[in-house]
Short mmCIF file of C-alpha atoms in Angstrom, two decimals:
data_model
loop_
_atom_site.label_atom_id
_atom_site.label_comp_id
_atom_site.label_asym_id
_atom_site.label_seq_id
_atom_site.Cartn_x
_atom_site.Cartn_y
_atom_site.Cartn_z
CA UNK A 24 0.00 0.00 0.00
CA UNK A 25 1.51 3.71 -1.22
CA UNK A 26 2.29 5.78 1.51
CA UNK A 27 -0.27 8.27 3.04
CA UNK A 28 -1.12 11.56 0.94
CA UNK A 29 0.11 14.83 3.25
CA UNK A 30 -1.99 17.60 3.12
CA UNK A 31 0.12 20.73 4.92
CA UNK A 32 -1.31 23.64 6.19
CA UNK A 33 0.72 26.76 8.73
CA UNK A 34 -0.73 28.97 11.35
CA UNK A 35 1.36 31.17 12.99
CA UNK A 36 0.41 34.19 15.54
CA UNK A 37 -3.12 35.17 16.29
CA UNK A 38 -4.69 36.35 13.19
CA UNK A 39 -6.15 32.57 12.77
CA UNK A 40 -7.38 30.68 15.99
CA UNK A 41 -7.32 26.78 16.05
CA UNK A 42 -11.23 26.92 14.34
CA UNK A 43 -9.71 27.64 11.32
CA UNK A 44 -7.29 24.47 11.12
CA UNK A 45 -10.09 22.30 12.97
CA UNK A 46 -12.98 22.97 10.21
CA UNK A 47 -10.21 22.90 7.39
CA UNK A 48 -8.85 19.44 8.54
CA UNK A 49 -12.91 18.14 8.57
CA UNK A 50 -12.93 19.75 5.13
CA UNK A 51 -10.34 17.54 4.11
CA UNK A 52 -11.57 14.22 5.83
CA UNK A 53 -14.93 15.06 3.83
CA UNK A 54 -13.54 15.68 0.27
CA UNK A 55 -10.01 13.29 0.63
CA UNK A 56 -11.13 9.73 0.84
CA UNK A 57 -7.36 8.15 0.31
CA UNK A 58 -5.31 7.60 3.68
CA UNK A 59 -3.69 11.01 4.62
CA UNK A 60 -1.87 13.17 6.92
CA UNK A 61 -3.12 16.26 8.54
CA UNK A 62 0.21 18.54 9.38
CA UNK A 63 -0.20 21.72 10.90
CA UNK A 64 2.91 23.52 11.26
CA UNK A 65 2.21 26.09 14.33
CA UNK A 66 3.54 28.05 16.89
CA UNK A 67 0.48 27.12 18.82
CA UNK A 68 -0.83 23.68 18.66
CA UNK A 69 -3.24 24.95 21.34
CA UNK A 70 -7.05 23.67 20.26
CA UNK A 71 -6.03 21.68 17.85
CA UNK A 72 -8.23 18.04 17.27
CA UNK A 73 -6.94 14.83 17.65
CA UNK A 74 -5.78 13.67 14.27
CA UNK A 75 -4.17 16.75 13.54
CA UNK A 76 -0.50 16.33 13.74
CA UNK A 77 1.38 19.16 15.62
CA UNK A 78 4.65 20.03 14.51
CA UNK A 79 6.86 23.56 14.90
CA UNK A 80 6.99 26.14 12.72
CA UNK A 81 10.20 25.22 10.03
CA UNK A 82 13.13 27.16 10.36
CA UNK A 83 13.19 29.94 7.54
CA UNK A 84 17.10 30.06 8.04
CA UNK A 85 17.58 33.71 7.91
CA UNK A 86 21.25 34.91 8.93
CA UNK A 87 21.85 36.66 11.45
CA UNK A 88 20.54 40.12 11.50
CA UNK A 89 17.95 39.29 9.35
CA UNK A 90 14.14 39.29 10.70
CA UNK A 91 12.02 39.60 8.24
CA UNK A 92 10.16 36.36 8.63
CA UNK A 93 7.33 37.52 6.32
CA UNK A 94 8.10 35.39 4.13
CA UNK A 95 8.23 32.04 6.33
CA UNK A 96 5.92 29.87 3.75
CA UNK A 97 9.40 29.78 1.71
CA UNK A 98 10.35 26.88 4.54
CA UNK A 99 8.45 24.79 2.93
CA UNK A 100 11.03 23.95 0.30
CA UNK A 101 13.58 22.77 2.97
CA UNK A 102 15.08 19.20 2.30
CA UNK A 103 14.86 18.58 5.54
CA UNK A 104 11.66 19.12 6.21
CA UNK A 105 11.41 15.81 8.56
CA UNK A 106 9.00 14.29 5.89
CA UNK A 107 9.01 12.40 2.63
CA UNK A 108 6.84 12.01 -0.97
CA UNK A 109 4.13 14.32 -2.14
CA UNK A 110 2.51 17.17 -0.06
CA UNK A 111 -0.97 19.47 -0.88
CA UNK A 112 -0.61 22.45 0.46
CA UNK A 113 -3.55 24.64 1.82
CA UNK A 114 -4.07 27.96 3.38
CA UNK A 115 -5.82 28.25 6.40
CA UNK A 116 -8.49 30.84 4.96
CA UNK A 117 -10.78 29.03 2.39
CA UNK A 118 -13.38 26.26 1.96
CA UNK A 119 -13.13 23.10 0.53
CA UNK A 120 -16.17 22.18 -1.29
CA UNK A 121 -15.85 19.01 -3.60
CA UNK A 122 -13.27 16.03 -4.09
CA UNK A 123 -9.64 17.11 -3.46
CA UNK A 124 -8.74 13.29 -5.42
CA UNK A 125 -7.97 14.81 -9.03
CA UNK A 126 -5.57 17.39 -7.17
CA UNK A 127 -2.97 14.46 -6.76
CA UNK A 128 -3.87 12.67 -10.53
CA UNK A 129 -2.81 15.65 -12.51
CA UNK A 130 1.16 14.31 -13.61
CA UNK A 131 4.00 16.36 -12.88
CA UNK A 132 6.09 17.89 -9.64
CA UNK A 133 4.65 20.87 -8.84
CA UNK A 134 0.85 22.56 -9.85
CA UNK A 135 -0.38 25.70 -7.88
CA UNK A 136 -3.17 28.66 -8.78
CA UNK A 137 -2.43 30.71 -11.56
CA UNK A 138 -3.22 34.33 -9.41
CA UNK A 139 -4.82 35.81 -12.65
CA UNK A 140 -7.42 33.24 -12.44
CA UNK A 141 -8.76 34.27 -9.78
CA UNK A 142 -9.08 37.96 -10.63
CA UNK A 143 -10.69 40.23 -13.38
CA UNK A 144 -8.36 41.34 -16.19
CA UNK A 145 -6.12 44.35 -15.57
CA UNK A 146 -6.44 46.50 -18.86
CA UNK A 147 -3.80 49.03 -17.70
CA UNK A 148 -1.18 46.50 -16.93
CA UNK A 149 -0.77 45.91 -20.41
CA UNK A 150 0.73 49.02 -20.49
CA UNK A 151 4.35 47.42 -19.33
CA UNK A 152 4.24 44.41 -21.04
CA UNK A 153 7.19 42.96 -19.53
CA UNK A 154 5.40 43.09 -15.85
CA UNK A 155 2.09 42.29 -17.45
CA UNK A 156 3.55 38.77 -18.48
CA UNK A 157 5.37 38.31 -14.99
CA UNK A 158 2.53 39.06 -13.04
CA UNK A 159 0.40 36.67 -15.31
CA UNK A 160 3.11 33.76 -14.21
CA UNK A 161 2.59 33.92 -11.32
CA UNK A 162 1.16 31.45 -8.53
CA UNK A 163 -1.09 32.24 -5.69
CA UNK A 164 0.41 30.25 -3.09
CA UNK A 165 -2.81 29.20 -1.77
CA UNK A 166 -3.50 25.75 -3.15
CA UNK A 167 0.19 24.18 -4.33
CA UNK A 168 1.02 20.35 -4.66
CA UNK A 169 4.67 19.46 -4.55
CA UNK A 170 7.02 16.65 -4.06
CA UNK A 171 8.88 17.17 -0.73
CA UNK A 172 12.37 18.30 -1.05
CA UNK A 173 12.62 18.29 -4.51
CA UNK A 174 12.23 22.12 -5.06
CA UNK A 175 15.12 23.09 -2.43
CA UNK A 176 16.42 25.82 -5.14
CA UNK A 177 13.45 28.19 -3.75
CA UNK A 178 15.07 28.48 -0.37
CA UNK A 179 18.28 28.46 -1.45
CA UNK A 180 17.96 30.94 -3.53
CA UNK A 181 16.41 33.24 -1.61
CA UNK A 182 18.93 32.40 1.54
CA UNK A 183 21.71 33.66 -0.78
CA UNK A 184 20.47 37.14 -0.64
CA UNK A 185 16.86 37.75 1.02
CA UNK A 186 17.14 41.37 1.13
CA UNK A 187 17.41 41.94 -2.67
CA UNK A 188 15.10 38.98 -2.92
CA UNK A 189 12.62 41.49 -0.79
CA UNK A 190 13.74 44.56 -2.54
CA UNK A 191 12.81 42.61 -6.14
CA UNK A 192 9.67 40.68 -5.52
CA UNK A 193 6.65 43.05 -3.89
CA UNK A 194 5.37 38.83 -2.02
CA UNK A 195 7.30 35.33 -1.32
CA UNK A 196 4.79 33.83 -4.18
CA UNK A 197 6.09 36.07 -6.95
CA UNK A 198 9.88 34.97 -5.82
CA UNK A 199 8.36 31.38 -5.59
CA UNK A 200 7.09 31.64 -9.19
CA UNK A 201 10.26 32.84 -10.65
CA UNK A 202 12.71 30.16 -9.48
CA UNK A 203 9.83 27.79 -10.30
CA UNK A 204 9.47 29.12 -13.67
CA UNK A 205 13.08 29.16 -14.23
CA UNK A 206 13.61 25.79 -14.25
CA UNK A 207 10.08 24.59 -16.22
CA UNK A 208 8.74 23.69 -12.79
CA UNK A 209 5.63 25.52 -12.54
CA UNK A 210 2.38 24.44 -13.74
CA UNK A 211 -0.91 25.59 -12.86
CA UNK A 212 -4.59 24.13 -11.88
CA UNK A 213 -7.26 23.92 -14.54
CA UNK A 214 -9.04 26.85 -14.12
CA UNK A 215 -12.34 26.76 -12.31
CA UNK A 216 -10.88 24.42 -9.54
CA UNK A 217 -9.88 27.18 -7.13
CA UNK A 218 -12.23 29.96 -7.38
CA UNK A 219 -12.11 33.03 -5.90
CA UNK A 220 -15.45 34.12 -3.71
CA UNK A 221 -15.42 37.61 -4.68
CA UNK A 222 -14.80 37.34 -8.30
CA UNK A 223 -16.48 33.96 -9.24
CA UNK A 224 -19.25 33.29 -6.60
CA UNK A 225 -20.33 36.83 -6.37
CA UNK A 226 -22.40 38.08 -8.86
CA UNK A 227 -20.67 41.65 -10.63
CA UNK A 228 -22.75 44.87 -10.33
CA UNK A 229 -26.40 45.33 -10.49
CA UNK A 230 -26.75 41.41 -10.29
CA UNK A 231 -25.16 41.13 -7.16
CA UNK A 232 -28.54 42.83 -5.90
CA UNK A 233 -30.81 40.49 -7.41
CA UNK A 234 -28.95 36.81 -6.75
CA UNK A 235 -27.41 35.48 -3.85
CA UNK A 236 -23.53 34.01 -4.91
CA UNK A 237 -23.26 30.24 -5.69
CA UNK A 238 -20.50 27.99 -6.50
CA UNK A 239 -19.19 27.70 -10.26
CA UNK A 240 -19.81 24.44 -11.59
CA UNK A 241 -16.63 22.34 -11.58
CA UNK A 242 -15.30 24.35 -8.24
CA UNK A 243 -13.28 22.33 -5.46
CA UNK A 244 -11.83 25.32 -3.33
CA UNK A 245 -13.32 28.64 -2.43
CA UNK A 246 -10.53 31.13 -1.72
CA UNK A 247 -10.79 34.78 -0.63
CA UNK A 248 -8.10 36.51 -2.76
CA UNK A 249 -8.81 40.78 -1.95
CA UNK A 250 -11.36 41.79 0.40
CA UNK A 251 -14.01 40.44 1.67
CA UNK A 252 -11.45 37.75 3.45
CA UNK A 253 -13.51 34.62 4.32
CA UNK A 254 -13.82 35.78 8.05
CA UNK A 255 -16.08 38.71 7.36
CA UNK A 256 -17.68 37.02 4.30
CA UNK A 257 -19.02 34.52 6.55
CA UNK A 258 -20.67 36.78 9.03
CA UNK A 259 -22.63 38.46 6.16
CA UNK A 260 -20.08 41.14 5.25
CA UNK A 261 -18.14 42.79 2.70
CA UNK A 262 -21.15 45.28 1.22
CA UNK A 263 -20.51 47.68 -0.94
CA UNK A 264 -22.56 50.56 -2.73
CA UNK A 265 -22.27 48.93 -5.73
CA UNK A 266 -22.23 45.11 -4.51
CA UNK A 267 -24.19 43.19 -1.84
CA UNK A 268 -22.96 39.52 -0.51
CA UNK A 269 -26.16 37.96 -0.35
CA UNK A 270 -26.82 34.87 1.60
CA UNK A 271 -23.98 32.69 1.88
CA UNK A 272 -24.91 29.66 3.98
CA UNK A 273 -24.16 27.41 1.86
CA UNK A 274 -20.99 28.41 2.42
CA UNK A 275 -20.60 28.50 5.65
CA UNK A 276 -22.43 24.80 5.93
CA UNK A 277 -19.43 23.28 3.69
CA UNK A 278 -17.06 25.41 6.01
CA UNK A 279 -18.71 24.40 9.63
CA UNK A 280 -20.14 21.12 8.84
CA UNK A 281 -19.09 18.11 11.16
CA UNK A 282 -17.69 15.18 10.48
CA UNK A 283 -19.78 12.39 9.20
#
């Protein structure tokens, strides 16, 4: 028998209590039927159910002098991470809401959002080309598959200089996507897996006044890229003049519902 799945998640300080990575570990048991692993790497393993393994947050290996940790999701890529064979990655801040299975059957090392997807086009960006196609590389960080270990050239990369690395790259996932790209390593999700609430659930303008937002068909993750994040979503928020939420509890049932 092949070796459990690992699905990884991190939560570090107090912007996300242990809720988050209790309902998002349920999520998983829901939507994941093959064995897995539930790793949540944490400064606070406080709350946390049983069946959730603990384990500390991975060194970023900064030198000395160095404390910007903003960037701490980069520790992913160590080779010593202290486990082995294929890893799904997911932020603590979305919704799983069909089968996670055809996330592991796509072939190939590494697969992650393309960020465009889950945003409306940017005319004016076309005006610098050059950034226009960068930005359109890159990966939202939120929903990644990898192989463990095999991408160590991220870190290392970055550990050989992390304050031009900051002074080049505005977020660790445009960084991430570079190196990635650089070596023919990145690869993104069909489109319409990982949607984004705002964008794709929500309907645009006037409609948003007249429907309540549903899930795409074909969607697997919800994911709050912009504002409203999925905190304030799920209370009801994030009205605007020109957009209203609308009843979401079908959201918040696939995000709060128990096991079984």
């Amino acid at each position: 028998m092949s070796d459990p799945i690992l699905i990884l998640t991190m939560k570090w300080g107090t912007l996300y209590g242990p809720d988050y990575v209790n309902n998002l570990a349920r999520g998983v048991r829901r939507h994941l039927a093959r064995p897995h692993r539930f790793i949540c790497f944490t400064d606070d393993a406080a709350g946390l159910e049983p069946g959730i393994e603990a384990r500390p947050l991975p060194d970023l290996g900064l030198p000395p002098g160095h404390k910007d940790s903003r960037w701490r999701k980069l520790a992913l890529f160590r080779r010593d991470l202290g486990l082995e064979g294929t890893a799904l990655f997911l932020d603590l801040d979305l919704v799983i809401v069909d089968d996670l299975a055809p996330f592991f059957d796509l072939p190939g090392d590494f697969f992650i959002i393309r960020d465009d997807d889950l945003f409306r086009p940017k005319p004016l960006r076309r005006l610098n080309p050059a950034r226009d196609a960068f930005l359109h590389s890159v990966g939202n960080s939120s929903v990644f598959r990898y192989q463990i270990g095999a991408h160590g050239y991220i870190l290392d990369t970055f550990l050989a200089d992390p304050s031009a690395a900051t002074a080049r790259y505005e977020i660790s996932q445009q960084f991430q996507s570079a190196q990635l790209a650089a070596r023919g390593h990145l690869h993104y999700w069909p489109r319409g897996w990982c949607v984004s609430f705002k964008n794709d659930c929500v309907p645009r303008g006037v409609n948003s006044f007249l429907r309540d937002p549903s899930l795409p068909e074909g969607a697997k993750i919800v994911v709050f890229a912009g504002s409203p994040k999925m905190d304030v979503a799920l209370r009801g928020g994030g009205q605007k003049w020109y957009r209203r939420i609308g009843n979401v509890g079908w959201l918040r049932r696939a995000w709060e519902a128990p096991d079984g």
